[in-house]
Each structure stands twice: as structure tokens, then as C-alpha cells.
Short mmCIF file of C-alpha atoms in Angstrom, two decimals:
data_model
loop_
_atom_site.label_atom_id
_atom_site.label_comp_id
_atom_site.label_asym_id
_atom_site.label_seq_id
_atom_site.Cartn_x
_atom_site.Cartn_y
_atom_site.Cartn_z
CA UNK A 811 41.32 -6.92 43.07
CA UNK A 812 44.41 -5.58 44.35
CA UNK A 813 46.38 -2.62 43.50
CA UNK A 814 49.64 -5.05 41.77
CA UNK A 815 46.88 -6.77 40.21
CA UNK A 816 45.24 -3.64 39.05
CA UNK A 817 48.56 -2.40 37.58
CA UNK A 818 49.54 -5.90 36.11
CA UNK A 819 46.30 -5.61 34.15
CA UNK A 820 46.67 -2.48 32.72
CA UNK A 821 50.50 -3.48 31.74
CA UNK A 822 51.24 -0.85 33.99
CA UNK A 823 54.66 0.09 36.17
CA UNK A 824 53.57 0.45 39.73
CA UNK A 825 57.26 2.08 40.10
CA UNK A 826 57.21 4.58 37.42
CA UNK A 827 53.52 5.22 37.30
CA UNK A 828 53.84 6.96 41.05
CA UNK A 829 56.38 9.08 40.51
CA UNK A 830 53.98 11.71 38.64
CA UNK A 831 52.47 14.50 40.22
CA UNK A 832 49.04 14.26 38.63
CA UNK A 833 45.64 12.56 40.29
CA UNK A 834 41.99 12.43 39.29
CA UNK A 835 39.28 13.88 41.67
CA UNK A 836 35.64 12.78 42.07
CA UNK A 837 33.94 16.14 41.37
CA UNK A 838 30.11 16.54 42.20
CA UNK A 839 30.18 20.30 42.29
CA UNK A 840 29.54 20.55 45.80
CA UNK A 841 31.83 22.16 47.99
CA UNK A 842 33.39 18.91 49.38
CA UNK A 843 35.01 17.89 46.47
CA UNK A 844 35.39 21.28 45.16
CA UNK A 845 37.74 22.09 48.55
CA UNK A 846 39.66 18.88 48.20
CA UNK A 847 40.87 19.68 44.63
CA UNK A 848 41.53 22.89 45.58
CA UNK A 849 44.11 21.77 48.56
CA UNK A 850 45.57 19.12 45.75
CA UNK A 851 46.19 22.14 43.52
CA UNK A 852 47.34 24.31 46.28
CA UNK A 853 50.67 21.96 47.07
CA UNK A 854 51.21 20.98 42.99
CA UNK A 855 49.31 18.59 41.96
CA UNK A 856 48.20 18.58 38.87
CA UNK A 857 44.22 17.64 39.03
CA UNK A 858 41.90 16.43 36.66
CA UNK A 859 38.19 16.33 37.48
CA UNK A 860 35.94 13.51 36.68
CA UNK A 861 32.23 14.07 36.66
CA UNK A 862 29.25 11.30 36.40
CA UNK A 863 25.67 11.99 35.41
CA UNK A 864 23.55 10.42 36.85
CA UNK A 865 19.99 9.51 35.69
CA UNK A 866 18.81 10.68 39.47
CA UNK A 867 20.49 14.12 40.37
CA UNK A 868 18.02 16.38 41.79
CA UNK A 869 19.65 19.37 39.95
CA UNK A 870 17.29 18.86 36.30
CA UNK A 871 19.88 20.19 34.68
CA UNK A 872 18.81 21.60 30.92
CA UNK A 873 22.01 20.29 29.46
CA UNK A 874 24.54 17.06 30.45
CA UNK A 875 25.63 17.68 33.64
CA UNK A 876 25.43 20.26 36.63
CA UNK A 877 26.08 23.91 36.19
CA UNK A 878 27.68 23.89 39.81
CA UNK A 879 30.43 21.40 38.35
CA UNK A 880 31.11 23.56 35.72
CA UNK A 881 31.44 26.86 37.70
CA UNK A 882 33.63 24.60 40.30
CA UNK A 883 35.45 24.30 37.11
CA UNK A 884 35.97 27.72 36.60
CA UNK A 885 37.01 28.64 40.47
CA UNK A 886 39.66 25.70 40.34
CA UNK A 887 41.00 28.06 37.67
CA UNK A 888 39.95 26.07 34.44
CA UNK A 889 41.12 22.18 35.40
CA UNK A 890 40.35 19.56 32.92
CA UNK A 891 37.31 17.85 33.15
CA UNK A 892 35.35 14.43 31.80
CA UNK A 893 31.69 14.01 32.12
CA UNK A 894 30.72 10.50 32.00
CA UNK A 895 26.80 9.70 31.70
CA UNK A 896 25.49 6.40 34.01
CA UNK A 897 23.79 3.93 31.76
CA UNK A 898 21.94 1.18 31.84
CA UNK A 899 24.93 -1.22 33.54
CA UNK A 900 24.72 2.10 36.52
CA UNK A 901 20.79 0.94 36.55
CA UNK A 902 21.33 -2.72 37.22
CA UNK A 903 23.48 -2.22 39.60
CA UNK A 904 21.08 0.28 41.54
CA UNK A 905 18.35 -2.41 41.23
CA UNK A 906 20.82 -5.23 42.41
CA UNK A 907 23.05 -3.71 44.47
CA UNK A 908 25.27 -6.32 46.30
CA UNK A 909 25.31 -4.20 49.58
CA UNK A 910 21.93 -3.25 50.40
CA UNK A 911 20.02 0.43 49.92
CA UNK A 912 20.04 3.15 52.31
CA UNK A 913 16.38 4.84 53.71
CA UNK A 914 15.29 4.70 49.95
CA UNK A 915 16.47 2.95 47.05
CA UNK A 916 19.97 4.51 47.15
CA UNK A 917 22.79 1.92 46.84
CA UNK A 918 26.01 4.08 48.00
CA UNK A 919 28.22 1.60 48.73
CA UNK A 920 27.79 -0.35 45.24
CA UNK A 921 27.49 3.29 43.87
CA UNK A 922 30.81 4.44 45.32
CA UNK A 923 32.75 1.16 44.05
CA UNK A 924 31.30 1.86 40.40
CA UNK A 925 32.22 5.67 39.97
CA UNK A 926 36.05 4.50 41.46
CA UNK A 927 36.37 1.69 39.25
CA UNK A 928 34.96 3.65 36.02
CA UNK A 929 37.63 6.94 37.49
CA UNK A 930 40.49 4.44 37.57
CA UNK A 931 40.12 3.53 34.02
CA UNK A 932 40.10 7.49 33.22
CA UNK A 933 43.42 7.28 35.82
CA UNK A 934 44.72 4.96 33.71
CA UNK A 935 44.03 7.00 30.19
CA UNK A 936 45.50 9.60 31.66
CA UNK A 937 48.97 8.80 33.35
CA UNK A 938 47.79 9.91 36.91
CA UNK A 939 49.33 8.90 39.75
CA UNK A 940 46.11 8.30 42.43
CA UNK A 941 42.51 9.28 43.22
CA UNK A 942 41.52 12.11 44.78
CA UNK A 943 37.76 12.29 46.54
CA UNK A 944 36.04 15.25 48.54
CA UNK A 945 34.67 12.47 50.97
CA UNK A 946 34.61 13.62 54.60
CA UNK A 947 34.95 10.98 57.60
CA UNK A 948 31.78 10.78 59.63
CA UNK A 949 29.52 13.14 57.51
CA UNK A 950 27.38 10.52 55.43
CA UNK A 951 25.51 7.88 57.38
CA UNK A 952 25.92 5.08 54.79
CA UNK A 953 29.03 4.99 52.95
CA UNK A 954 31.54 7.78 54.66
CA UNK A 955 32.60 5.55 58.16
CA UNK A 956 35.27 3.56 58.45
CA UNK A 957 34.29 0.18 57.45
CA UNK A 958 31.71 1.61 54.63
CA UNK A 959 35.32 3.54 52.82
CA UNK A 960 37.61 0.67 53.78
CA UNK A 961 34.98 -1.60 51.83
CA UNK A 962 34.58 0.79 49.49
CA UNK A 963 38.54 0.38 48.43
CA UNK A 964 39.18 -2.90 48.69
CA UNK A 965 36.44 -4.03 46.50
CA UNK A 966 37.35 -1.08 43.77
CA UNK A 967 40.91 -2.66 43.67
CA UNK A 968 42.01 0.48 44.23
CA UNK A 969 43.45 0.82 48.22
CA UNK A 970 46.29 2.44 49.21
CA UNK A 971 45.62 5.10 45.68
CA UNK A 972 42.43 6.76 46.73
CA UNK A 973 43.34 10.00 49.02
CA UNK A 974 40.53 11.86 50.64
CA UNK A 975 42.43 15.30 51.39
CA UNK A 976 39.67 16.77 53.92
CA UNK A 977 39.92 13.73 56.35
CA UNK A 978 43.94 12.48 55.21
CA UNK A 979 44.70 12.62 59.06
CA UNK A 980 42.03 10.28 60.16
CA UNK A 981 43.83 7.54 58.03
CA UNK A 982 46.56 5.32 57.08
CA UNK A 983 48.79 7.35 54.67
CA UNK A 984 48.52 6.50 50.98
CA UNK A 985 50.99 5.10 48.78
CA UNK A 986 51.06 9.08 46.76
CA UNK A 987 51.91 10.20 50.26
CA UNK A 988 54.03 7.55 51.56
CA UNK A 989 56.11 8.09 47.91
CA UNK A 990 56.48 11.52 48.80
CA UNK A 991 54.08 12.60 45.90
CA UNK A 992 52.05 14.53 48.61
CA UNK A 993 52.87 16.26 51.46
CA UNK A 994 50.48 14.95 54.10
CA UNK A 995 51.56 17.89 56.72
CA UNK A 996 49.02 19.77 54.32
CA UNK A 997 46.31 17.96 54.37
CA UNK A 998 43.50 18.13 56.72
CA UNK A 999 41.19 16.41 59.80
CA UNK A 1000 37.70 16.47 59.14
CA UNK A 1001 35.32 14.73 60.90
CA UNK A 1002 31.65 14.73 61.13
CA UNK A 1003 28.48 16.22 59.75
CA UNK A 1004 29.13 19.87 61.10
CA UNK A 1005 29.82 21.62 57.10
CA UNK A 1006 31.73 24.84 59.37
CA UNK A 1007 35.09 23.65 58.85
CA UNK A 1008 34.94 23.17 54.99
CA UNK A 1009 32.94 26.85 54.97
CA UNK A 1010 35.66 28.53 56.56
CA UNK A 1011 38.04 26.42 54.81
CA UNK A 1012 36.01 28.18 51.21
CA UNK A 1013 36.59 31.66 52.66
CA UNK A 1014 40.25 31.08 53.23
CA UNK A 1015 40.56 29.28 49.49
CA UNK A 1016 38.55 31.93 48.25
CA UNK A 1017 35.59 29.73 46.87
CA UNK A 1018 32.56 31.22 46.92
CA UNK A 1019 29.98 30.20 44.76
CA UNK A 1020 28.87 26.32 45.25
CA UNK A 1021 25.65 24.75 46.16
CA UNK A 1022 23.67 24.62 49.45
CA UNK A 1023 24.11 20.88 50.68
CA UNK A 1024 20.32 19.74 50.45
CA UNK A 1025 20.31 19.02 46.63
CA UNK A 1026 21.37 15.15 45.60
CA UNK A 1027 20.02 11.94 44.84
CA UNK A 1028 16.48 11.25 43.91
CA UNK A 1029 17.27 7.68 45.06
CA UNK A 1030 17.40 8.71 48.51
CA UNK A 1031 13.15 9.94 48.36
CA UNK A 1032 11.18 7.17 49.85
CA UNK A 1033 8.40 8.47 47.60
CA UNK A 1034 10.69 8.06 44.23
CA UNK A 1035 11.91 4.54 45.58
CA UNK A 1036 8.00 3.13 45.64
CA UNK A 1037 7.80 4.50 41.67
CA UNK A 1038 11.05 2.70 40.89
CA UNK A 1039 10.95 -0.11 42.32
CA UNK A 1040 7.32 -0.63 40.84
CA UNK A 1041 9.53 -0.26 37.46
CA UNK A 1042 12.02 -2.49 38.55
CA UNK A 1043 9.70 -5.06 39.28
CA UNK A 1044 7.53 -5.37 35.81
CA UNK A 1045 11.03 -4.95 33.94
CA UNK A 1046 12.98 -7.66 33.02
CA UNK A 1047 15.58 -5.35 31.05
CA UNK A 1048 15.81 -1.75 32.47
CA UNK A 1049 16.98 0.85 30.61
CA UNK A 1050 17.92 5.26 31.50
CA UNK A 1051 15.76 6.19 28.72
CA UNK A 1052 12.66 5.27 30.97
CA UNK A 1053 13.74 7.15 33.78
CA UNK A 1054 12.60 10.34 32.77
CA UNK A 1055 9.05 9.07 33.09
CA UNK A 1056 9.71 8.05 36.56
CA UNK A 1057 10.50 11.86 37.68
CA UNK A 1058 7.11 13.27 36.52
CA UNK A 1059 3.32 13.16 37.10
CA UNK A 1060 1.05 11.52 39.41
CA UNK A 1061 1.42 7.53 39.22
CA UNK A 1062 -1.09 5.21 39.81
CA UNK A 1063 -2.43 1.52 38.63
CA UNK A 1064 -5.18 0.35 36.85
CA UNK A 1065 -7.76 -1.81 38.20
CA UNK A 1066 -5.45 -4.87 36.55
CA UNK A 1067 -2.15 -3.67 37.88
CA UNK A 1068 -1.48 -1.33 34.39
CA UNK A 1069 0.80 1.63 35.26
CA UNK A 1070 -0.80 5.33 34.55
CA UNK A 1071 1.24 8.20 34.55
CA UNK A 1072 -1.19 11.56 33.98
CA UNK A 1073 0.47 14.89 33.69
CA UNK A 1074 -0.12 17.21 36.40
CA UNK A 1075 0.24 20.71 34.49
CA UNK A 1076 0.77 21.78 30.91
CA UNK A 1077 4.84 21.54 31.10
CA UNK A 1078 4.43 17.82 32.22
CA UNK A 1079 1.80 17.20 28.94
CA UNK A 1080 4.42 18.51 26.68
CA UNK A 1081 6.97 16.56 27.90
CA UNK A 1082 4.97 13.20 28.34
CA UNK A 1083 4.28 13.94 24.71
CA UNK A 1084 7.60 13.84 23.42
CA UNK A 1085 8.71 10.93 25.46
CA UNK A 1086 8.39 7.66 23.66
CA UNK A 1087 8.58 4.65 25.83
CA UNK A 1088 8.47 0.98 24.93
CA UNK A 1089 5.35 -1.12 25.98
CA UNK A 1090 3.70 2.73 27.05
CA UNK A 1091 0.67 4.09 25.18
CA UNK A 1092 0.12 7.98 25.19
CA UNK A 1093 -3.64 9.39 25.43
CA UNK A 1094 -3.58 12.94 23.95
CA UNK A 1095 -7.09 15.03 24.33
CA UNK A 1096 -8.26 16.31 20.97
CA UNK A 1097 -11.22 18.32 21.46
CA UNK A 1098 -11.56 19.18 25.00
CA UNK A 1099 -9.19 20.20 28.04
CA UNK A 1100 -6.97 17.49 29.95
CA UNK A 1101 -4.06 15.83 30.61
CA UNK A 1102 -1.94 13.83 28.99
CA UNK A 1103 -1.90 10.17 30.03
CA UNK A 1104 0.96 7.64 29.28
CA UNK A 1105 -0.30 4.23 30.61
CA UNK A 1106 0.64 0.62 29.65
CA UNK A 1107 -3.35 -0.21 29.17
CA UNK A 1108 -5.09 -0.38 26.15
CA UNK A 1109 -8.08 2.20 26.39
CA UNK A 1110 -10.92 1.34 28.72
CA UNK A 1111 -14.08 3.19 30.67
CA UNK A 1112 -11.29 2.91 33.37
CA UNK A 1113 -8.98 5.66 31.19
CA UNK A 1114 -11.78 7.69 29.96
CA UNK A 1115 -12.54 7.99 33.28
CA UNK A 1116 -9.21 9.38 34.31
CA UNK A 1117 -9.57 11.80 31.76
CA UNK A 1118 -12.88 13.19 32.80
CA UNK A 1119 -11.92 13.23 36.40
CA UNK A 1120 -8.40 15.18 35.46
CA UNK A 1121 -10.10 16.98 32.65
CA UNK A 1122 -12.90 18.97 31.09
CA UNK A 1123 -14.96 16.31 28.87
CA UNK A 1124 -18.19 16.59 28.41
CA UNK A 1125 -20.62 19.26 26.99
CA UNK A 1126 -22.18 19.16 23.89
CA UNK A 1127 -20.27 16.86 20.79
CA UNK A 1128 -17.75 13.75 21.55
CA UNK A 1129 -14.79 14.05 23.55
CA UNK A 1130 -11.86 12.45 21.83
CA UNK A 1131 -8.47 11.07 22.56
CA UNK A 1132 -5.82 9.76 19.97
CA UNK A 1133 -3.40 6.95 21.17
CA UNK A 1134 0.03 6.88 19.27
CA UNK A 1135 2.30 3.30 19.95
CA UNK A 1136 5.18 2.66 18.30
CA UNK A 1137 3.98 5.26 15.39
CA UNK A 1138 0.14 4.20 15.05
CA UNK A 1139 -2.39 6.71 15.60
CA UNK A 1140 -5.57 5.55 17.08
CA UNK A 1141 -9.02 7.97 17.68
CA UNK A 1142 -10.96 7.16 21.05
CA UNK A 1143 -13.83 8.29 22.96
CA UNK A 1144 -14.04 9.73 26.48
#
């Protein structure tokens, strides 16, 4: 899609739309995007932050969304911001992707082209001018070199209106700065995976609270990629509410290919236990110590097994389990 053909869609006036001094920025909550809404800010821009959560970020936040977005938030002195949660379309995409996964099951690429296409609508909403993205030329092996961004913005119908203010210099100027909308004298030349530039750049902007760089995307563990794309592969319809499951216990298989998922610790056996997953059974001890086991078997010797090798059965009087499935209670023994 092209940018005319973006704007003729949205009934939009290419002409009048760019005259206004207002963009939308990416913002993770890490310090790249954090410093490239700051430098927007810094020469008048008026900046509004858009935020995805993801199903996969590392940070196990307790409520929707990061805390480092929203004290990024507060150092950008109170911006505007939207949170938009990834569902299940985000999911098929990650288990489709058109352009291939990275070392794990991390599609950036198709990733990237979503979260643009889903900000341009917000763009849109909005009245802003262009995108704004803390990317950094060089410093992501997958989707932050040349061709991976040039791909990246053609296919999101959106080239010539994303600006990436840390590396501006490294590329053609933008239609915001070619229409005078942004100065590009002020923006900067970053290159490469060194992080000193954008620290010293922080000092001088006077941000200094934001995350250390080795938090991220679960999709990018090799170990998380084997659990989901076991999922992927006995799921015709996927869905985020089964992801949760993914991120916890130890997972193994039945003798007939069943998945197991037994909790590792008391924390995990709560929350197992107040997860309810379709086509998932969960085993809950009764009368002796043990995990909790969430399997898609019916009980067998094989589980009662698992829950005397995990657990404490035996001794004098039956060991029992109950089963609960879409609201029936069942009684077994170990």
C-alpha cells in the first residue's frame, strides 16, 4: 500500500494532514524510544505515545502493560498515551509469519509491519502528522538494517511518514522533514549496537530511570519456541488466553503425545489452578502433598505416576486427586 493510497482510504488530505506538528511514537519503555520522543518534544512536536502488550514481554507485569512505559511517561513530562493489548490476530501472525523467525520463534519483521499498521490507524484517530520510532540503524540483527526497515515501510504502507530520530541522518529525509514539519539539523546519527551514545544522550536529556537492555521478548528463548510451537502445532485455532500456560512449569508428553504441564512450586499450583483452559484437565492433590498438574490426558497410572514422582503419596490411607473440566469435578486415585 502506498502512502496516497493510505490517505485516499482514510478520506484523508495528504496536503492538509502534514501541515500539523503532532506524530505518534512507538514506545516500549526502553530508553531507545524513550530518547527519540524526547528529541521530538525537544524541537515542538507534539508526541503521543503508543504502547502494545504483548502476550510475550519478559517484564510479568502485575497489571496491563510495563511499569517502565509508564514512568517513561512521566519523564517525557506526562505525554498522552494508548495501550493496545496483541490478540489472537498478533498470534497468527507469530505462528505464520510471512518473513521467517529469528534464532527462536520471534517474527520481527511481520511484528514490526503489524504494530505500524495498527499505530497508523491511532495516527489517523488522532490528526497526527507521521510516525515516530526509537529504532536505531545497525543495533538489532533482524529487523533494524537497511533492507529489514526499508521492507518494513513499504509493506506497512506507510514510507516516507515513519521518522526514526536517533538514526534520521543515516536516511532519506521524510516527507514531515522534507515539509519543514521537522528540523532534521536536530536530529541524530546512530549507528550500531554500542548503547554509549543514547546513555550519554539520557544524561544530557536528563532521563534517568529506564530499563537495562536485556529484558524483551520471550519469543526470542529457543527453550520457549520448542513449548510454542508444540502449541502451535496441536492447535488449529490459537488463542492469548492459552499463553499464560505456556510461561510456567515443567512441560512434558505423555506416553501418547498428551501435553503435561506440572507446577514447579506452590505460586505455579495456585496459578495453574485458576487458569481454565479448553481441551486441558487440572489434577489437584486432596489428601497428600504435590503439584498441580494441567494435562490434556484423561487420568492414567502414567499421571498418578507423575504425581508420586513430583509429590508425597503414599503412607497409610488413599491418595486422591480431583479433576475439574469444563466445571465437572471428578475424585481419582494416585
Amino acid at each position: 500500500m502506498s502512502i496516497l493510497t493510505f490517505f485516499n482510504e482514510k478520506q484523508m488530505n495528504l496536503n492538509e494532514f502534514m501541515i500539523k506538528k503532532k506524530a505518534v511514537g512507538l514506545l516500549s519503555g526502553g530508553l531507545d524510544s524513550t530518547l527519540a520522543a524526547k528529541v521530538l518534544i525537544d524541537i515542538g512536536i507534539e508526541v503521543h505515545a503508543i504502547n502494545f502488550v504483548s502476550p510475550f514481554c519478559t517484564c510479568t507485569p502485575k497489571t496491563m502493560g510495563c511499569s517502565a512505559v509508564s514512568r517513561a511517561i512521566e519523564q517525557l513530562g506526562g505525554i498522552p498515551l494508548k495501550r493496545v493489548s496483541l490478540g489472537d490476530d498478533y498470534l497468527r501472525m507469530v505462528k505464520s509469519p510471512k518473513h521467517g523467525y529469528g534464532r527462536g520463534i520471534n517474527p520481527c519483521i511481520d511484528c514490526r509491519i503489524m504494530k505500524i499498521r495498527k499505530a497508523a490507524e491511532f495516527m489517523n484517530e488522532i490528526g497526527a502528522s507521521f510516525l515516530f520510532t526509537g529504532e536505531v540503524l545497525g543495533q538489532r540483527p533482524m529487523s533494524q538494517h537497511r533492507k529489514a526497515i526499508g521492507l518494513i515501510d513499504k509493506e506497512s504502507g506507510m514510507s516516507g511518514l515513519i521518522l526514526r530520530p536517533l538514526s534520521a541522518a543515516h536516511f532519506e529525509p521524510t516527507i514531515p522533514e522534507i515539509n519543514g514539519i521537522v528540523d532534521r539539523a536536530k536530529l541524530l546519527d546512530f549507528q550500531g549496537r554500542s548503547r554509549k551514545p543514547q546513555i550519554s544522550l539520557a544524561k544530557d536529556k536528563n532521563i534517568i530511570d529506564y530499563p537495562c537492555p536485556n529484558g524483551g521478548c520471550l519469543l526470542t528463548d529457543v527453550r520457549f519456541a520448542e513449548r510454542l510451537n508444540n502449541y502451535f502445532s496441536g492447535k488449529k485455532e490459537v488463542s492469548v488466553k492459552d499463553m499464560p500456560l505456556l510461561k510456567i512449569g515443567r512441560h512434558q508428553k505423555t506416553s501418547d503425545g498428551k501435553n503435561v504441564i506440572i507446577a514447579r512450586n506452590e505460586q505455579e499450583c495456585e496459578i495453574l489452578q485458576k487458569l481454565s483452559v479448553s481441551d486441558m484437565i487440572t489434577y489437584v492433590p486432596q489428601n497428600f502433598s504435590g503439584p498441580v498438574i494441567v494435562t490434556e490426558s484423561v487420568f492414567t497410572e502414567e499421571i498418578a505416576g507423575l504425581f508420586r514422582k513430583y509429590g508425597k503419596a503414599g503412607g497409610e490411607g488413599a491418595n486422591t486427586v480431583t479433576s475439574l473440566k469444563e466445571g465437572v469435578v471428578s475424585t481419582h486415585l494416585v
